[in-house]
mmCIF file of C-alpha atoms in Angstrom:
data_model
loop_
_atom_site.group_PDB
_atom_site.id
_atom_site.type_symbol
_atom_site.label_atom_id
_atom_site.label_comp_id
_atom_site.label_asym_id
_atom_site.label_seq_id
_atom_site.Cartn_x
_atom_site.Cartn_y
_atom_site.Cartn_z
ATOM 1 C CA UNK A 1 23.707 -28.409 -28.697
ATOM 2 C CA UNK A 2 21.300 -25.594 -27.883
ATOM 3 C CA UNK A 3 22.761 -22.324 -26.722
ATOM 4 C CA UNK A 4 21.304 -20.802 -23.615
ATOM 5 C CA UNK A 5 20.019 -17.273 -23.787
ATOM 6 C CA UNK A 6 21.895 -14.761 -21.659
ATOM 7 C CA UNK A 7 19.998 -13.520 -18.620
ATOM 8 C CA UNK A 8 18.305 -10.223 -19.264
ATOM 9 C CA UNK A 9 17.880 -7.261 -16.955
ATOM 10 C CA UNK A 10 14.206 -6.285 -16.903
ATOM 11 C CA UNK A 11 13.081 -2.830 -17.949
ATOM 12 C CA UNK A 12 13.381 -0.355 -15.056
ATOM 13 C CA UNK A 13 9.629 -0.055 -14.531
ATOM 14 C CA UNK A 14 9.485 -3.811 -13.886
ATOM 15 C CA UNK A 15 12.366 -3.880 -11.426
ATOM 16 C CA UNK A 16 11.247 -5.293 -8.051
ATOM 17 C CA UNK A 17 12.688 -2.406 -6.014
ATOM 18 C CA UNK A 18 11.043 0.979 -6.511
ATOM 19 C CA UNK A 19 11.419 4.402 -4.938
ATOM 20 C CA UNK A 20 9.210 7.225 -6.161
ATOM 21 C CA UNK A 21 8.215 10.616 -4.804
ATOM 22 C CA UNK A 22 5.613 13.201 -5.684
ATOM 23 C CA UNK A 23 7.163 16.585 -6.378
ATOM 24 C CA UNK A 24 5.368 19.309 -4.464
ATOM 25 C CA UNK A 25 4.844 22.642 -6.249
ATOM 26 C CA UNK A 26 5.707 24.818 -3.243
ATOM 27 C CA UNK A 27 7.908 24.370 -0.157
ATOM 28 C CA UNK A 28 7.981 25.864 3.294
ATOM 29 C CA UNK A 29 10.679 28.498 2.940
ATOM 30 C CA UNK A 30 12.514 27.903 6.239
ATOM 31 C CA UNK A 31 11.786 24.230 6.956
ATOM 32 C CA UNK A 32 14.824 22.898 5.014
ATOM 33 C CA UNK A 33 17.068 24.688 7.510
ATOM 34 C CA UNK A 34 15.859 22.515 10.396
ATOM 35 C CA UNK A 35 14.765 19.246 8.800
ATOM 36 C CA UNK A 36 17.933 17.474 9.922
ATOM 37 C CA UNK A 37 17.100 18.441 13.496
ATOM 38 C CA UNK A 38 13.405 17.561 13.273
ATOM 39 C CA UNK A 39 14.350 14.109 11.966
ATOM 40 C CA UNK A 40 16.463 13.373 15.049
ATOM 41 C CA UNK A 41 13.788 11.181 16.740
ATOM 42 C CA UNK A 42 13.796 9.007 13.600
ATOM 43 C CA UNK A 43 17.562 8.606 13.805
ATOM 44 C CA UNK A 44 17.266 7.229 17.327
ATOM 45 C CA UNK A 45 14.451 4.806 16.512
ATOM 46 C CA UNK A 46 16.111 3.670 13.289
ATOM 47 C CA UNK A 47 19.356 2.976 15.148
ATOM 48 C CA UNK A 48 17.479 0.623 17.459
ATOM 49 C CA UNK A 49 15.467 -0.986 14.670
ATOM 50 C CA UNK A 50 18.651 -1.317 12.647
ATOM 51 C CA UNK A 51 20.088 -3.603 15.309
ATOM 52 C CA UNK A 52 17.096 -5.882 14.894
ATOM 53 C CA UNK A 53 17.428 -5.725 11.107
ATOM 54 C CA UNK A 54 21.082 -6.778 11.392
ATOM 55 C CA UNK A 55 20.168 -9.929 13.313
ATOM 56 C CA UNK A 56 17.305 -10.593 10.890
ATOM 57 C CA UNK A 57 19.797 -10.520 8.014
ATOM 58 C CA UNK A 58 22.164 -12.876 9.853
ATOM 59 C CA UNK A 59 19.335 -15.379 10.405
ATOM 60 C CA UNK A 60 18.171 -14.979 6.810
ATOM 61 C CA UNK A 61 21.733 -15.654 5.594
ATOM 62 C CA UNK A 62 21.632 -19.185 6.978
ATOM 63 C CA UNK A 63 17.972 -19.672 6.077
ATOM 64 C CA UNK A 64 18.685 -18.960 2.409
ATOM 65 C CA UNK A 65 21.779 -21.176 2.413
ATOM 66 C CA UNK A 66 19.750 -24.082 3.784
ATOM 67 C CA UNK A 67 16.284 -23.612 2.261
ATOM 68 C CA UNK A 68 16.692 -21.292 -0.717
ATOM 69 C CA UNK A 69 14.019 -18.978 0.716
ATOM 70 C CA UNK A 70 14.192 -15.659 2.542
ATOM 71 C CA UNK A 71 11.766 -16.059 5.499
ATOM 72 C CA UNK A 72 8.862 -13.734 4.761
ATOM 73 C CA UNK A 73 8.654 -12.222 8.242
ATOM 74 C CA UNK A 74 12.351 -11.388 8.255
ATOM 75 C CA UNK A 75 12.124 -10.006 4.724
ATOM 76 C CA UNK A 76 9.219 -7.729 5.620
ATOM 77 C CA UNK A 77 11.056 -6.458 8.691
ATOM 78 C CA UNK A 78 14.258 -5.633 6.801
ATOM 79 C CA UNK A 79 12.288 -4.138 3.900
ATOM 80 C CA UNK A 80 10.294 -2.051 6.368
ATOM 81 C CA UNK A 81 13.481 -0.786 7.990
ATOM 82 C CA UNK A 82 14.856 0.260 4.606
ATOM 83 C CA UNK A 83 11.518 1.837 3.710
ATOM 84 C CA UNK A 84 11.495 3.855 6.918
ATOM 85 C CA UNK A 85 15.095 4.957 6.453
ATOM 86 C CA UNK A 86 14.587 6.097 2.884
ATOM 87 C CA UNK A 87 11.483 8.070 3.794
ATOM 88 C CA UNK A 88 13.597 9.939 6.343
ATOM 89 C CA UNK A 89 16.295 10.392 3.690
ATOM 90 C CA UNK A 90 13.695 11.844 1.329
ATOM 91 C CA UNK A 91 12.458 14.245 4.002
ATOM 92 C CA UNK A 92 15.901 15.535 4.963
ATOM 93 C CA UNK A 93 17.059 15.709 1.342
ATOM 94 C CA UNK A 94 14.163 17.971 0.318
ATOM 95 C CA UNK A 95 12.026 15.515 -1.647
ATOM 96 C CA UNK A 96 9.047 16.324 0.579
ATOM 97 C CA UNK A 97 8.053 18.648 3.398
ATOM 98 C CA UNK A 98 5.681 16.084 4.887
ATOM 99 C CA UNK A 99 7.089 14.595 8.086
ATOM 100 C CA UNK A 100 7.798 10.867 7.677
ATOM 101 C CA UNK A 101 5.678 8.398 9.640
ATOM 102 C CA UNK A 102 7.133 6.183 12.359
ATOM 103 C CA UNK A 103 6.206 3.085 10.428
ATOM 104 C CA UNK A 104 7.627 0.026 8.695
ATOM 105 C CA UNK A 105 4.574 -0.212 6.454
ATOM 106 C CA UNK A 106 3.906 1.031 2.949
ATOM 107 C CA UNK A 107 1.925 4.123 4.035
ATOM 108 C CA UNK A 108 0.251 4.739 0.644
ATOM 109 C CA UNK A 109 -0.818 8.285 1.594
ATOM 110 C CA UNK A 110 2.754 9.419 2.129
ATOM 111 C CA UNK A 111 4.261 11.169 -0.947
ATOM 112 C CA UNK A 112 7.409 9.019 -0.911
ATOM 113 C CA UNK A 113 6.800 5.370 -1.812
ATOM 114 C CA UNK A 114 9.316 2.573 -1.280
ATOM 115 C CA UNK A 115 8.313 -0.865 -2.591
ATOM 116 C CA UNK A 116 10.383 -4.051 -2.456
ATOM 117 C CA UNK A 117 8.824 -7.155 -3.999
ATOM 118 C CA UNK A 118 9.280 -10.417 -2.144
ATOM 119 C CA UNK A 119 11.216 -13.096 -4.102
ATOM 120 C CA UNK A 120 9.635 -16.507 -3.724
ATOM 121 C CA UNK A 121 13.001 -18.240 -4.057
ATOM 122 C CA UNK A 122 16.600 -17.111 -3.654
ATOM 123 C CA UNK A 123 19.546 -19.072 -5.022
ATOM 124 C CA UNK A 124 21.501 -20.575 -2.147
ATOM 125 C CA UNK A 125 24.775 -19.071 -3.392
ATOM 126 C CA UNK A 126 23.518 -15.487 -3.340
ATOM 127 C CA UNK A 127 24.198 -14.678 0.323
ATOM 128 C CA UNK A 128 27.847 -15.617 -0.265
ATOM 129 C CA UNK A 129 28.530 -13.362 -3.250
ATOM 130 C CA UNK A 130 25.679 -10.860 -3.689
ATOM 131 C CA UNK A 131 27.657 -8.162 -1.877
ATOM 132 C CA UNK A 132 30.594 -8.739 -4.233
ATOM 133 C CA UNK A 133 28.457 -8.655 -7.369
ATOM 134 C CA UNK A 134 26.837 -5.427 -6.167
ATOM 135 C CA UNK A 135 30.125 -3.518 -5.821
ATOM 136 C CA UNK A 136 30.130 -1.889 -9.312
ATOM 137 C CA UNK A 137 26.554 -0.712 -8.930
ATOM 138 C CA UNK A 138 26.970 0.423 -5.319
ATOM 139 C CA UNK A 139 30.136 2.311 -6.251
ATOM 140 C CA UNK A 140 28.319 4.301 -8.930
ATOM 141 C CA UNK A 141 25.326 4.806 -6.637
ATOM 142 C CA UNK A 142 27.593 6.153 -3.884
ATOM 143 C CA UNK A 143 29.033 8.763 -6.222
ATOM 144 C CA UNK A 144 25.531 9.764 -7.279
ATOM 145 C CA UNK A 145 24.451 10.120 -3.649
ATOM 146 C CA UNK A 146 27.354 12.488 -2.999
ATOM 147 C CA UNK A 147 26.130 14.545 -5.937
ATOM 148 C CA UNK A 148 22.619 14.438 -4.483
ATOM 149 C CA UNK A 149 23.938 15.768 -1.162
ATOM 150 C CA UNK A 150 25.519 18.734 -2.936
ATOM 151 C CA UNK A 151 22.318 19.374 -4.889
ATOM 152 C CA UNK A 152 20.269 19.201 -1.690
ATOM 153 C CA UNK A 153 22.584 21.699 0.012
ATOM 154 C CA UNK A 154 22.162 24.116 -2.882
ATOM 155 C CA UNK A 155 18.435 23.352 -2.883
ATOM 156 C CA UNK A 156 18.115 24.687 0.678
ATOM 157 C CA UNK A 157 19.027 28.163 -0.576
ATOM 158 C CA UNK A 158 16.941 27.835 -3.727
ATOM 159 C CA UNK A 159 13.887 27.044 -1.598
ATOM 160 C CA UNK A 160 14.774 29.828 0.831
ATOM 161 C CA UNK A 161 14.521 32.411 -1.943
ATOM 162 C CA UNK A 162 11.954 30.872 -4.309
ATOM 163 C CA UNK A 163 9.941 28.361 -2.211
ATOM 164 C CA UNK A 164 10.431 25.892 -5.073
ATOM 165 C CA UNK A 165 12.769 23.021 -5.899
ATOM 166 C CA UNK A 166 13.220 22.841 -9.686
ATOM 167 C CA UNK A 167 12.334 19.516 -11.261
ATOM 168 C CA UNK A 168 15.907 18.974 -12.436
ATOM 169 C CA UNK A 169 17.237 19.317 -8.902
ATOM 170 C CA UNK A 170 14.420 17.128 -7.585
ATOM 171 C CA UNK A 171 15.465 14.328 -9.943
ATOM 172 C CA UNK A 172 19.134 14.777 -9.073
ATOM 173 C CA UNK A 173 18.177 13.852 -5.510
ATOM 174 C CA UNK A 174 15.490 11.236 -6.148
ATOM 175 C CA UNK A 175 17.318 9.133 -8.727
ATOM 176 C CA UNK A 176 20.549 8.647 -6.732
ATOM 177 C CA UNK A 177 18.435 7.625 -3.728
ATOM 178 C CA UNK A 178 16.701 5.052 -5.910
ATOM 179 C CA UNK A 179 20.037 3.702 -7.135
ATOM 180 C CA UNK A 180 21.384 3.469 -3.608
ATOM 181 C CA UNK A 181 18.282 1.630 -2.384
ATOM 182 C CA UNK A 182 18.521 -0.902 -5.200
ATOM 183 C CA UNK A 183 22.194 -1.478 -4.513
ATOM 184 C CA UNK A 184 21.465 -2.099 -0.842
ATOM 185 C CA UNK A 185 18.602 -4.472 -1.538
ATOM 186 C CA UNK A 186 20.540 -6.483 -4.122
ATOM 187 C CA UNK A 187 23.605 -6.764 -1.886
ATOM 188 C CA UNK A 188 21.352 -8.181 0.841
ATOM 189 C CA UNK A 189 20.043 -10.826 -1.625
ATOM 190 C CA UNK A 190 16.525 -9.425 -1.233
ATOM 191 C CA UNK A 191 16.373 -8.948 -5.001
ATOM 192 C CA UNK A 192 17.538 -11.642 -7.390
ATOM 193 C CA UNK A 193 17.892 -9.516 -10.528
ATOM 194 C CA UNK A 194 20.798 -7.141 -11.001
ATOM 195 C CA UNK A 195 19.666 -3.496 -10.787
ATOM 196 C CA UNK A 196 19.580 -1.640 -14.109
ATOM 197 C CA UNK A 197 22.070 1.080 -14.942
ATOM 198 C CA UNK A 198 19.254 3.369 -16.013
ATOM 199 C CA UNK A 199 19.204 7.042 -15.055
ATOM 200 C CA UNK A 200 15.696 8.361 -15.640
ATOM 201 C CA UNK A 201 13.004 5.706 -15.496
ATOM 202 C CA UNK A 202 10.333 8.129 -16.669
ATOM 203 C CA UNK A 203 12.054 8.245 -20.056
ATOM 204 C CA UNK A 204 11.789 4.477 -20.521
ATOM 205 C CA UNK A 205 8.621 3.603 -18.595
ATOM 206 C CA UNK A 206 5.749 2.694 -20.948
ATOM 207 C CA UNK A 207 2.706 4.912 -20.916
ATOM 208 C CA UNK A 208 -0.261 3.536 -18.899
#
């Protein structure tokens, strides 16, 4: 009787949910003090769009149970909502000084890129248990995001005096955001592969 190979988690660079940001060499000295306020219009729009995303997820729940497919239009809408939200997160948390666009799209010219690959099929059981399977990963990601918040708070004063955000601090904000995004996407059965417990993708990503 042939033994079945255990499912493998793909290398981080191949994971279907990606969040990357270009580190800028110099920051506006005083902008970090007011970013949370400047982002307020995004909060309002995202709250409204989030209501639509909630209903899209509810419809997709039954669609996957019945057909084994996440309707592409609904997927793109939810993915766009997450993309928008994480661009605002990146702006407020000091990953970029460039104001985020009011857009669900990819926006390739923006320095923060959020990509979520569409799965052609989704196992019908996933909507029932994906949230449960994601708990260990989401728990770790939540702790990392709290650390990122502390680093960002300290980063405000570092930028105030130096106009720079050191690369180490930049990564301590970017990587937890990436983990949190992947946990969210997996728990919403938008990704069918468990997210990797990998800290720094740049250390494992193959050279081009």
